[in-house]
Amino acid sequence: IPKPTRDIIVTKPIIIGKGEHRDFEGARLIAKGLGDGSQREGQRPVLALLRGASVSNLIIGKPGADGIYCVGDNLLKNVYFEDVGEDALTIKGGPVIWDGGGARKAEDKIVQMNHKGPFIGRNLIFEDFGRAVRGNGAKKHRNTPFKIELYHVRAVNGGSLVKITSKGSRAKLDDVVTWDVRNLVSKSNGAKSDQGEVYKY
Ligand code: DGU
Ligand code: CA
Ligand code: CA
Ligand code: CA
């Protein structure tokens, strides 16, 4: 995680408007009053990206609260989470591309998919997590075909890199290396995965 260029205290969620791009130039966003970063649901996001919005070069500081929400057609470039809160990224529409960056210290999830996506992660490092990418396991998503692609991802010390438990869900992994991650792709109920160059140590 790069050293922040400055800290920005965020007291209400920062909304990036439709089609807008914001370059945070290496700043760290620190939530205040949006949530304590525990596993308690109902916290607020630090950042919300409307359709077509993109962000680059930022760090979500501790406490991560409910992280970043994406409604679709979003690009996150060089985005880091120094200590994930309830979760880091919530996918509410697709596609979402997270290219560059990473996340650490996620008690449970890093990427929470509440929509089929696709979610495409490239050039990321995950460290200390429960599930790095999780297709929502709730009943109402029993038939949601979550679509996940991970390329050039490194992961250290976690439960599952991907967990998909609904019919039609697919995960494609290529150029992935994990160290001390229990499962690469945990799947059930007909979810499937395809793997290229993937190494698990
Ligand atoms: O079983 O609890 O979607 O944080 C489903 C999960 C899910 C929550 C929520 C969230 O509903 O994690 O976005
Ligand atoms: Ca949650
Ligand atoms: Ca944490
Ligand atoms: Ca959440």
PDB file of C-alpha atoms and ligand atoms in Angstrom:
ATOM      1  CA  ILE A   1       0.000   0.000   0.000  1.00  0.00           C
ATOM      2  CA  PRO A   2       1.515   3.293  -1.026  1.00  0.00           C
ATOM      3  CA  LYS A   3       2.096   6.050   1.510  1.00  0.00           C
ATOM      4  CA  PRO A   4      -0.866   8.462   1.359  1.00  0.00           C
ATOM      5  CA  THR A   5      -0.164  11.903  -0.064  1.00  0.00           C
ATOM      6  CA  ARG A   6      -2.739  13.348   2.353  1.00  0.00           C
ATOM      7  CA  ASP A   7      -5.747  12.354   4.465  1.00  0.00           C
ATOM      8  CA  ILE A   8      -9.305  13.398   3.677  1.00  0.00           C
ATOM      9  CA  ILE A   9     -11.872  13.018   6.465  1.00  0.00           C
ATOM     10  CA  VAL A  10     -15.154  11.796   4.993  1.00  0.00           C
ATOM     11  CA  THR A  11     -18.256  12.555   7.068  1.00  0.00           C
ATOM     12  CA  LYS A  12     -20.796  11.736   4.384  1.00  0.00           C
ATOM     13  CA  PRO A  13     -20.422   9.379   1.434  1.00  0.00           C
ATOM     14  CA  ILE A  14     -18.611  10.952  -1.519  1.00  0.00           C
ATOM     15  CA  ILE A  15     -20.731  10.434  -4.633  1.00  0.00           C
ATOM     16  CA  ILE A  16     -18.975  10.284  -8.002  1.00  0.00           C
ATOM     17  CA  GLY A  17     -21.594  11.361 -10.555  1.00  0.00           C
ATOM     18  CA  LYS A  18     -22.665   9.659 -13.751  1.00  0.00           C
ATOM     19  CA  GLY A  19     -19.782   9.382 -16.177  1.00  0.00           C
ATOM     20  CA  GLU A  20     -17.489  11.408 -13.950  1.00  0.00           C
ATOM     21  CA  HIS A  21     -13.872  10.563 -13.237  1.00  0.00           C
ATOM     22  CA  ARG A  22     -12.084  11.576 -10.065  1.00  0.00           C
ATOM     23  CA  ASP A  23      -8.355  11.169  -9.521  1.00  0.00           C
ATOM     24  CA  PHE A  24      -7.651  11.335  -5.781  1.00  0.00           C
ATOM     25  CA  GLU A  25      -3.922  11.685  -6.421  1.00  0.00           C
ATOM     26  CA  GLY A  26      -2.898   9.252  -3.722  1.00  0.00           C
ATOM     27  CA  ALA A  27      -5.091  10.578  -0.915  1.00  0.00           C
ATOM     28  CA  ARG A  28      -6.404   8.385   1.892  1.00  0.00           C
ATOM     29  CA  LEU A  29     -10.114   8.650   2.722  1.00  0.00           C
ATOM     30  CA  ILE A  30     -10.894   8.237   6.399  1.00  0.00           C
ATOM     31  CA  ALA A  31     -14.539   7.648   7.321  1.00  0.00           C
ATOM     32  CA  LYS A  32     -15.980   9.477  10.300  1.00  0.00           C
ATOM     33  CA  GLY A  33     -19.462   8.604  11.468  1.00  0.00           C
ATOM     34  CA  LEU A  34     -20.181   6.256   8.551  1.00  0.00           C
ATOM     35  CA  GLY A  35     -19.608   3.065  10.487  1.00  0.00           C
ATOM     36  CA  ASP A  36     -17.025   1.458  12.722  1.00  0.00           C
ATOM     37  CA  GLY A  37     -15.744  -1.044  10.147  1.00  0.00           C
ATOM     38  CA  SER A  38     -16.988  -4.027  12.150  1.00  0.00           C
ATOM     39  CA  GLN A  39     -19.146  -6.813  10.703  1.00  0.00           C
ATOM     40  CA  ARG A  40     -22.298  -4.919  11.659  1.00  0.00           C
ATOM     41  CA  GLU A  41     -24.574  -4.420   8.608  1.00  0.00           C
ATOM     42  CA  GLY A  42     -26.105  -1.047   7.816  1.00  0.00           C
ATOM     43  CA  GLN A  43     -22.916   1.004   7.682  1.00  0.00           C
ATOM     44  CA  ARG A  44     -22.555   3.601   4.965  1.00  0.00           C
ATOM     45  CA  PRO A  45     -20.108   3.659   2.067  1.00  0.00           C
ATOM     46  CA  VAL A  46     -17.158   6.008   1.985  1.00  0.00           C
ATOM     47  CA  LEU A  47     -17.473   6.372  -1.777  1.00  0.00           C
ATOM     48  CA  ALA A  48     -20.334   5.652  -4.191  1.00  0.00           C
ATOM     49  CA  LEU A  49     -19.857   5.459  -7.952  1.00  0.00           C
ATOM     50  CA  LEU A  50     -22.899   6.187 -10.094  1.00  0.00           C
ATOM     51  CA  ARG A  51     -23.253   4.700 -13.586  1.00  0.00           C
ATOM     52  CA  GLY A  52     -20.179   5.229 -15.708  1.00  0.00           C
ATOM     53  CA  ALA A  53     -18.171   6.804 -12.887  1.00  0.00           C
ATOM     54  CA  SER A  54     -14.522   6.006 -12.320  1.00  0.00           C
ATOM     55  CA  VAL A  55     -11.906   6.737  -9.666  1.00  0.00           C
ATOM     56  CA  SER A  56      -8.166   6.394  -9.425  1.00  0.00           C
ATOM     57  CA  ASN A  57      -5.258   6.597  -7.002  1.00  0.00           C
ATOM     58  CA  LEU A  58      -6.821   6.411  -3.583  1.00  0.00           C
ATOM     59  CA  ILE A  59      -6.633   4.539  -0.326  1.00  0.00           C
ATOM     60  CA  ILE A  60      -9.648   3.762   1.837  1.00  0.00           C
ATOM     61  CA  GLY A  61      -8.303   4.112   5.360  1.00  0.00           C
ATOM     62  CA  LYS A  62      -9.387   2.537   8.606  1.00  0.00           C
ATOM     63  CA  PRO A  63     -12.270   2.176   9.514  1.00  0.00           C
ATOM     64  CA  GLY A  64     -13.421   1.136   6.075  1.00  0.00           C
ATOM     65  CA  ALA A  65     -17.142   1.370   7.020  1.00  0.00           C
ATOM     66  CA  ASP A  66     -19.061  -0.111   4.033  1.00  0.00           C
ATOM     67  CA  GLY A  67     -16.323   0.704   1.537  1.00  0.00           C
ATOM     68  CA  ILE A  68     -17.140   1.601  -2.066  1.00  0.00           C
ATOM     69  CA  TYR A  69     -20.466   1.032  -3.868  1.00  0.00           C
ATOM     70  CA  CYS A  70     -20.551   0.549  -7.627  1.00  0.00           C
ATOM     71  CA  VAL A  71     -23.771   0.677  -9.636  1.00  0.00           C
ATOM     72  CA  GLY A  72     -22.185  -0.382 -12.943  1.00  0.00           C
ATOM     73  CA  ASP A  73     -19.938   0.668 -15.824  1.00  0.00           C
ATOM     74  CA  ASN A  74     -17.304   1.579 -13.271  1.00  0.00           C
ATOM     75  CA  LEU A  75     -13.531   1.513 -13.345  1.00  0.00           C
ATOM     76  CA  LEU A  76     -11.437   1.622 -10.190  1.00  0.00           C
ATOM     77  CA  LYS A  77      -7.779   2.161 -10.894  1.00  0.00           C
ATOM     78  CA  ASN A  78      -5.110   1.842  -8.193  1.00  0.00           C
ATOM     79  CA  VAL A  79      -7.515   1.596  -5.268  1.00  0.00           C
ATOM     80  CA  TYR A  80      -6.277   0.232  -1.932  1.00  0.00           C
ATOM     81  CA  PHE A  81      -8.045  -0.675   1.296  1.00  0.00           C
ATOM     82  CA  GLU A  82      -5.679  -0.573   4.262  1.00  0.00           C
ATOM     83  CA  ASP A  83      -8.141  -2.224   6.664  1.00  0.00           C
ATOM     84  CA  VAL A  84     -11.401  -3.435   5.114  1.00  0.00           C
ATOM     85  CA  GLY A  85     -14.558  -2.633   7.080  1.00  0.00           C
ATOM     86  CA  GLU A  86     -17.818  -4.588   6.782  1.00  0.00           C
ATOM     87  CA  ASP A  87     -16.745  -5.184   3.186  1.00  0.00           C
ATOM     88  CA  ALA A  88     -14.639  -3.257   0.652  1.00  0.00           C
ATOM     89  CA  LEU A  89     -16.448  -3.146  -2.680  1.00  0.00           C
ATOM     90  CA  THR A  90     -20.165  -3.726  -3.230  1.00  0.00           C
ATOM     91  CA  ILE A  91     -21.222  -4.592  -6.771  1.00  0.00           C
ATOM     92  CA  LYS A  92     -24.739  -3.294  -7.370  1.00  0.00           C
ATOM     93  CA  GLY A  93     -24.578  -3.424 -11.172  1.00  0.00           C
ATOM     94  CA  GLY A  94     -22.120  -4.371 -13.884  1.00  0.00           C
ATOM     95  CA  PRO A  95     -19.647  -4.321 -15.307  1.00  0.00           C
ATOM     96  CA  VAL A  96     -17.137  -3.210 -12.702  1.00  0.00           C
ATOM     97  CA  ILE A  97     -13.400  -3.332 -13.322  1.00  0.00           C
ATOM     98  CA  TRP A  98     -10.939  -2.987 -10.438  1.00  0.00           C
ATOM     99  CA  ASP A  99      -7.482  -2.701 -11.945  1.00  0.00           C
ATOM    100  CA  GLY A 100      -4.534  -2.146  -9.646  1.00  0.00           C
ATOM    101  CA  GLY A 101      -4.463  -1.990  -5.870  1.00  0.00           C
ATOM    102  CA  GLY A 102      -5.575  -4.390  -3.206  1.00  0.00           C
ATOM    103  CA  ALA A 103      -7.048  -4.923   0.194  1.00  0.00           C
ATOM    104  CA  ARG A 104      -6.038  -6.234   3.564  1.00  0.00           C
ATOM    105  CA  LYS A 105      -7.598  -7.170   6.887  1.00  0.00           C
ATOM    106  CA  ALA A 106     -11.079  -8.212   5.829  1.00  0.00           C
ATOM    107  CA  GLU A 107     -12.711 -10.112   8.681  1.00  0.00           C
ATOM    108  CA  ASP A 108     -15.059 -11.551   6.057  1.00  0.00           C
ATOM    109  CA  LYS A 109     -15.520 -10.244   2.515  1.00  0.00           C
ATOM    110  CA  ILE A 110     -13.555  -7.933   0.255  1.00  0.00           C
ATOM    111  CA  VAL A 111     -15.792  -7.808  -2.831  1.00  0.00           C
ATOM    112  CA  GLN A 112     -19.501  -8.324  -2.110  1.00  0.00           C
ATOM    113  CA  MET A 113     -21.516  -9.036  -5.252  1.00  0.00           C
ATOM    114  CA  ASN A 114     -25.157  -8.133  -4.881  1.00  0.00           C
ATOM    115  CA  HIS A 115     -25.630  -8.177  -8.674  1.00  0.00           C
ATOM    116  CA  LYS A 116     -24.514 -10.652 -11.338  1.00  0.00           C
ATOM    117  CA  GLY A 117     -21.786  -8.270 -12.505  1.00  0.00           C
ATOM    118  CA  PRO A 118     -19.540  -9.009 -14.225  1.00  0.00           C
ATOM    119  CA  PHE A 119     -16.803  -8.113 -11.773  1.00  0.00           C
ATOM    120  CA  ILE A 120     -13.341  -8.101 -13.308  1.00  0.00           C
ATOM    121  CA  GLY A 121     -10.332  -7.809 -11.016  1.00  0.00           C
ATOM    122  CA  ARG A 122      -6.842  -7.302 -12.438  1.00  0.00           C
ATOM    123  CA  ASN A 123      -3.468  -6.599 -10.887  1.00  0.00           C
ATOM    124  CA  LEU A 124      -4.623  -6.904  -7.292  1.00  0.00           C
ATOM    125  CA  ILE A 125      -3.135  -8.091  -4.020  1.00  0.00           C
ATOM    126  CA  PHE A 126      -5.361  -9.441  -1.231  1.00  0.00           C
ATOM    127  CA  GLU A 127      -4.016 -10.125   2.240  1.00  0.00           C
ATOM    128  CA  ASP A 128      -5.789 -11.486   5.343  1.00  0.00           C
ATOM    129  CA  PHE A 129      -9.387 -12.082   4.343  1.00  0.00           C
ATOM    130  CA  GLY A 130     -12.327 -14.425   4.748  1.00  0.00           C
ATOM    131  CA  ARG A 131     -13.641 -14.407   1.185  1.00  0.00           C
ATOM    132  CA  ALA A 132     -12.027 -12.141  -1.419  1.00  0.00           C
ATOM    133  CA  VAL A 133     -14.921 -12.207  -3.910  1.00  0.00           C
ATOM    134  CA  ARG A 134     -18.323 -13.444  -2.797  1.00  0.00           C
ATOM    135  CA  GLY A 135     -21.482 -13.833  -4.848  1.00  0.00           C
ATOM    136  CA  ASN A 136     -24.306 -13.013  -2.464  1.00  0.00           C
ATOM    137  CA  GLY A 137     -25.400 -16.169  -0.682  1.00  0.00           C
ATOM    138  CA  ALA A 138     -28.837 -14.931   0.349  1.00  0.00           C
ATOM    139  CA  LYS A 139     -31.968 -16.825  -0.713  1.00  0.00           C
ATOM    140  CA  LYS A 140     -33.085 -14.152  -3.135  1.00  0.00           C
ATOM    141  CA  HIS A 141     -29.839 -14.623  -5.073  1.00  0.00           C
ATOM    142  CA  ARG A 142     -30.237 -18.376  -5.370  1.00  0.00           C
ATOM    143  CA  ASN A 143     -30.513 -18.005  -9.164  1.00  0.00           C
ATOM    144  CA  THR A 144     -28.217 -15.033  -9.728  1.00  0.00           C
ATOM    145  CA  PRO A 145     -25.492 -16.024 -12.225  1.00  0.00           C
ATOM    146  CA  PHE A 146     -22.554 -14.105 -10.752  1.00  0.00           C
ATOM    147  CA  LYS A 147     -19.769 -13.506 -13.251  1.00  0.00           C
ATOM    148  CA  ILE A 148     -16.251 -13.094 -11.932  1.00  0.00           C
ATOM    149  CA  GLU A 149     -12.910 -12.815 -13.673  1.00  0.00           C
ATOM    150  CA  LEU A 150      -9.586 -12.475 -11.886  1.00  0.00           C
ATOM    151  CA  TYR A 151      -6.317 -11.862 -13.708  1.00  0.00           C
ATOM    152  CA  HIS A 152      -2.890 -11.324 -12.280  1.00  0.00           C
ATOM    153  CA  VAL A 153      -4.038 -11.577  -8.681  1.00  0.00           C
ATOM    154  CA  ARG A 154      -1.890 -12.456  -5.676  1.00  0.00           C
ATOM    155  CA  ALA A 155      -3.529 -13.481  -2.409  1.00  0.00           C
ATOM    156  CA  VAL A 156      -2.057 -14.269   0.977  1.00  0.00           C
ATOM    157  CA  ASN A 157      -3.694 -15.783   4.038  1.00  0.00           C
ATOM    158  CA  GLY A 158      -7.414 -16.201   3.489  1.00  0.00           C
ATOM    159  CA  GLY A 159     -10.387 -18.524   3.465  1.00  0.00           C
ATOM    160  CA  SER A 160     -11.654 -18.530  -0.136  1.00  0.00           C
ATOM    161  CA  LEU A 161     -10.431 -16.420  -3.009  1.00  0.00           C
ATOM    162  CA  VAL A 162     -13.853 -16.771  -4.665  1.00  0.00           C
ATOM    163  CA  LYS A 163     -17.077 -18.137  -3.230  1.00  0.00           C
ATOM    164  CA  ILE A 164     -20.067 -18.677  -5.495  1.00  0.00           C
ATOM    165  CA  THR A 165     -23.061 -20.685  -4.419  1.00  0.00           C
ATOM    166  CA  SER A 166     -25.751 -19.961  -6.984  1.00  0.00           C
ATOM    167  CA  LYS A 167     -26.832 -21.583 -10.206  1.00  0.00           C
ATOM    168  CA  GLY A 168     -25.137 -20.289 -13.345  1.00  0.00           C
ATOM    169  CA  SER A 169     -22.338 -18.533 -11.476  1.00  0.00           C
ATOM    170  CA  ARG A 170     -18.970 -18.614 -13.222  1.00  0.00           C
ATOM    171  CA  ALA A 171     -15.481 -17.642 -12.161  1.00  0.00           C
ATOM    172  CA  LYS A 172     -12.535 -17.435 -14.534  1.00  0.00           C
ATOM    173  CA  LEU A 173      -9.066 -17.198 -13.046  1.00  0.00           C
ATOM    174  CA  ASP A 174      -5.788 -16.723 -14.852  1.00  0.00           C
ATOM    175  CA  ASP A 175      -2.348 -15.775 -13.594  1.00  0.00           C
ATOM    176  CA  VAL A 176      -3.336 -16.194  -9.973  1.00  0.00           C
ATOM    177  CA  VAL A 177      -0.998 -17.183  -7.147  1.00  0.00           C
ATOM    178  CA  THR A 178      -2.154 -17.779  -3.581  1.00  0.00           C
ATOM    179  CA  TRP A 179      -0.222 -18.437  -0.405  1.00  0.00           C
ATOM    180  CA  ASP A 180      -2.023 -19.905   2.586  1.00  0.00           C
ATOM    181  CA  VAL A 181      -5.472 -19.452   1.083  1.00  0.00           C
ATOM    182  CA  ARG A 182      -7.639 -22.433   2.015  1.00  0.00           C
ATOM    183  CA  ASN A 183      -9.760 -22.570  -1.158  1.00  0.00           C
ATOM    184  CA  LEU A 184      -9.271 -21.021  -4.573  1.00  0.00           C
ATOM    185  CA  VAL A 185     -12.925 -21.228  -5.622  1.00  0.00           C
ATOM    186  CA  SER A 186     -15.558 -22.495  -3.199  1.00  0.00           C
ATOM    187  CA  LYS A 187     -18.615 -23.418  -5.192  1.00  0.00           C
ATOM    188  CA  SER A 188     -21.905 -25.223  -4.878  1.00  0.00           C
ATOM    189  CA  ASN A 189     -25.364 -25.400  -6.470  1.00  0.00           C
ATOM    190  CA  GLY A 190     -23.983 -25.669  -9.995  1.00  0.00           C
ATOM    191  CA  ALA A 191     -21.524 -22.786  -9.915  1.00  0.00           C
ATOM    192  CA  LYS A 192     -18.443 -23.453 -12.054  1.00  0.00           C
ATOM    193  CA  SER A 193     -14.934 -22.149 -12.519  1.00  0.00           C
ATOM    194  CA  ASP A 194     -12.258 -22.204 -15.200  1.00  0.00           C
ATOM    195  CA  GLN A 195      -8.628 -21.803 -14.350  1.00  0.00           C
ATOM    196  CA  GLY A 196      -5.625 -20.932 -16.461  1.00  0.00           C
ATOM    197  CA  GLU A 197      -2.253 -20.503 -14.809  1.00  0.00           C
ATOM    198  CA  VAL A 198      -3.201 -20.775 -11.180  1.00  0.00           C
ATOM    199  CA  TYR A 199      -0.872 -21.773  -8.363  1.00  0.00           C
ATOM    200  CA  LYS A 200      -1.892 -22.499  -4.802  1.00  0.00           C
ATOM    201  CA  TYR A 201       0.760 -22.799  -2.117  1.00  0.00           C
TER     202      TYR A 201
HETATM  203  O1  DGU B   1     -26.071 -13.348   2.824  1.00  0.00           O
HETATM  204  O2  DGU B   1     -25.256 -11.112   4.281  1.00  0.00           O
HETATM  205  O3  DGU B   1     -25.454  -7.830   0.881  1.00  0.00           O
HETATM  206  O4  DGU B   1     -23.170  -6.198   2.838  1.00  0.00           O
HETATM  207  C1  DGU B   1     -25.950 -12.264   2.332  1.00  0.00           C
HETATM  208  C2  DGU B   1     -25.124 -11.200   2.913  1.00  0.00           C
HETATM  209  C3  DGU B   1     -25.462  -9.887   2.264  1.00  0.00           C
HETATM  210  C4  DGU B   1     -24.783  -8.716   2.888  1.00  0.00           C
HETATM  211  C5  DGU B   1     -25.079  -7.455   2.129  1.00  0.00           C
HETATM  212  C6  DGU B   1     -23.973  -6.445   1.960  1.00  0.00           C
HETATM  213  O5  DGU B   1     -26.829  -9.695   2.224  1.00  0.00           O
HETATM  214  O6  DGU B   1     -23.438  -8.990   2.994  1.00  0.00           O
HETATM  215  O7  DGU B   1     -23.914  -5.864   0.897  1.00  0.00           O
HETATM  216 CA    CA B   2     -22.369  -7.665   4.440  1.00  0.00          CA
HETATM  217 CA    CA B   3     -10.815  -4.985   8.983  1.00  0.00          CA
HETATM  218 CA    CA B   4     -21.714  -4.377   3.047  1.00  0.00          CA
END
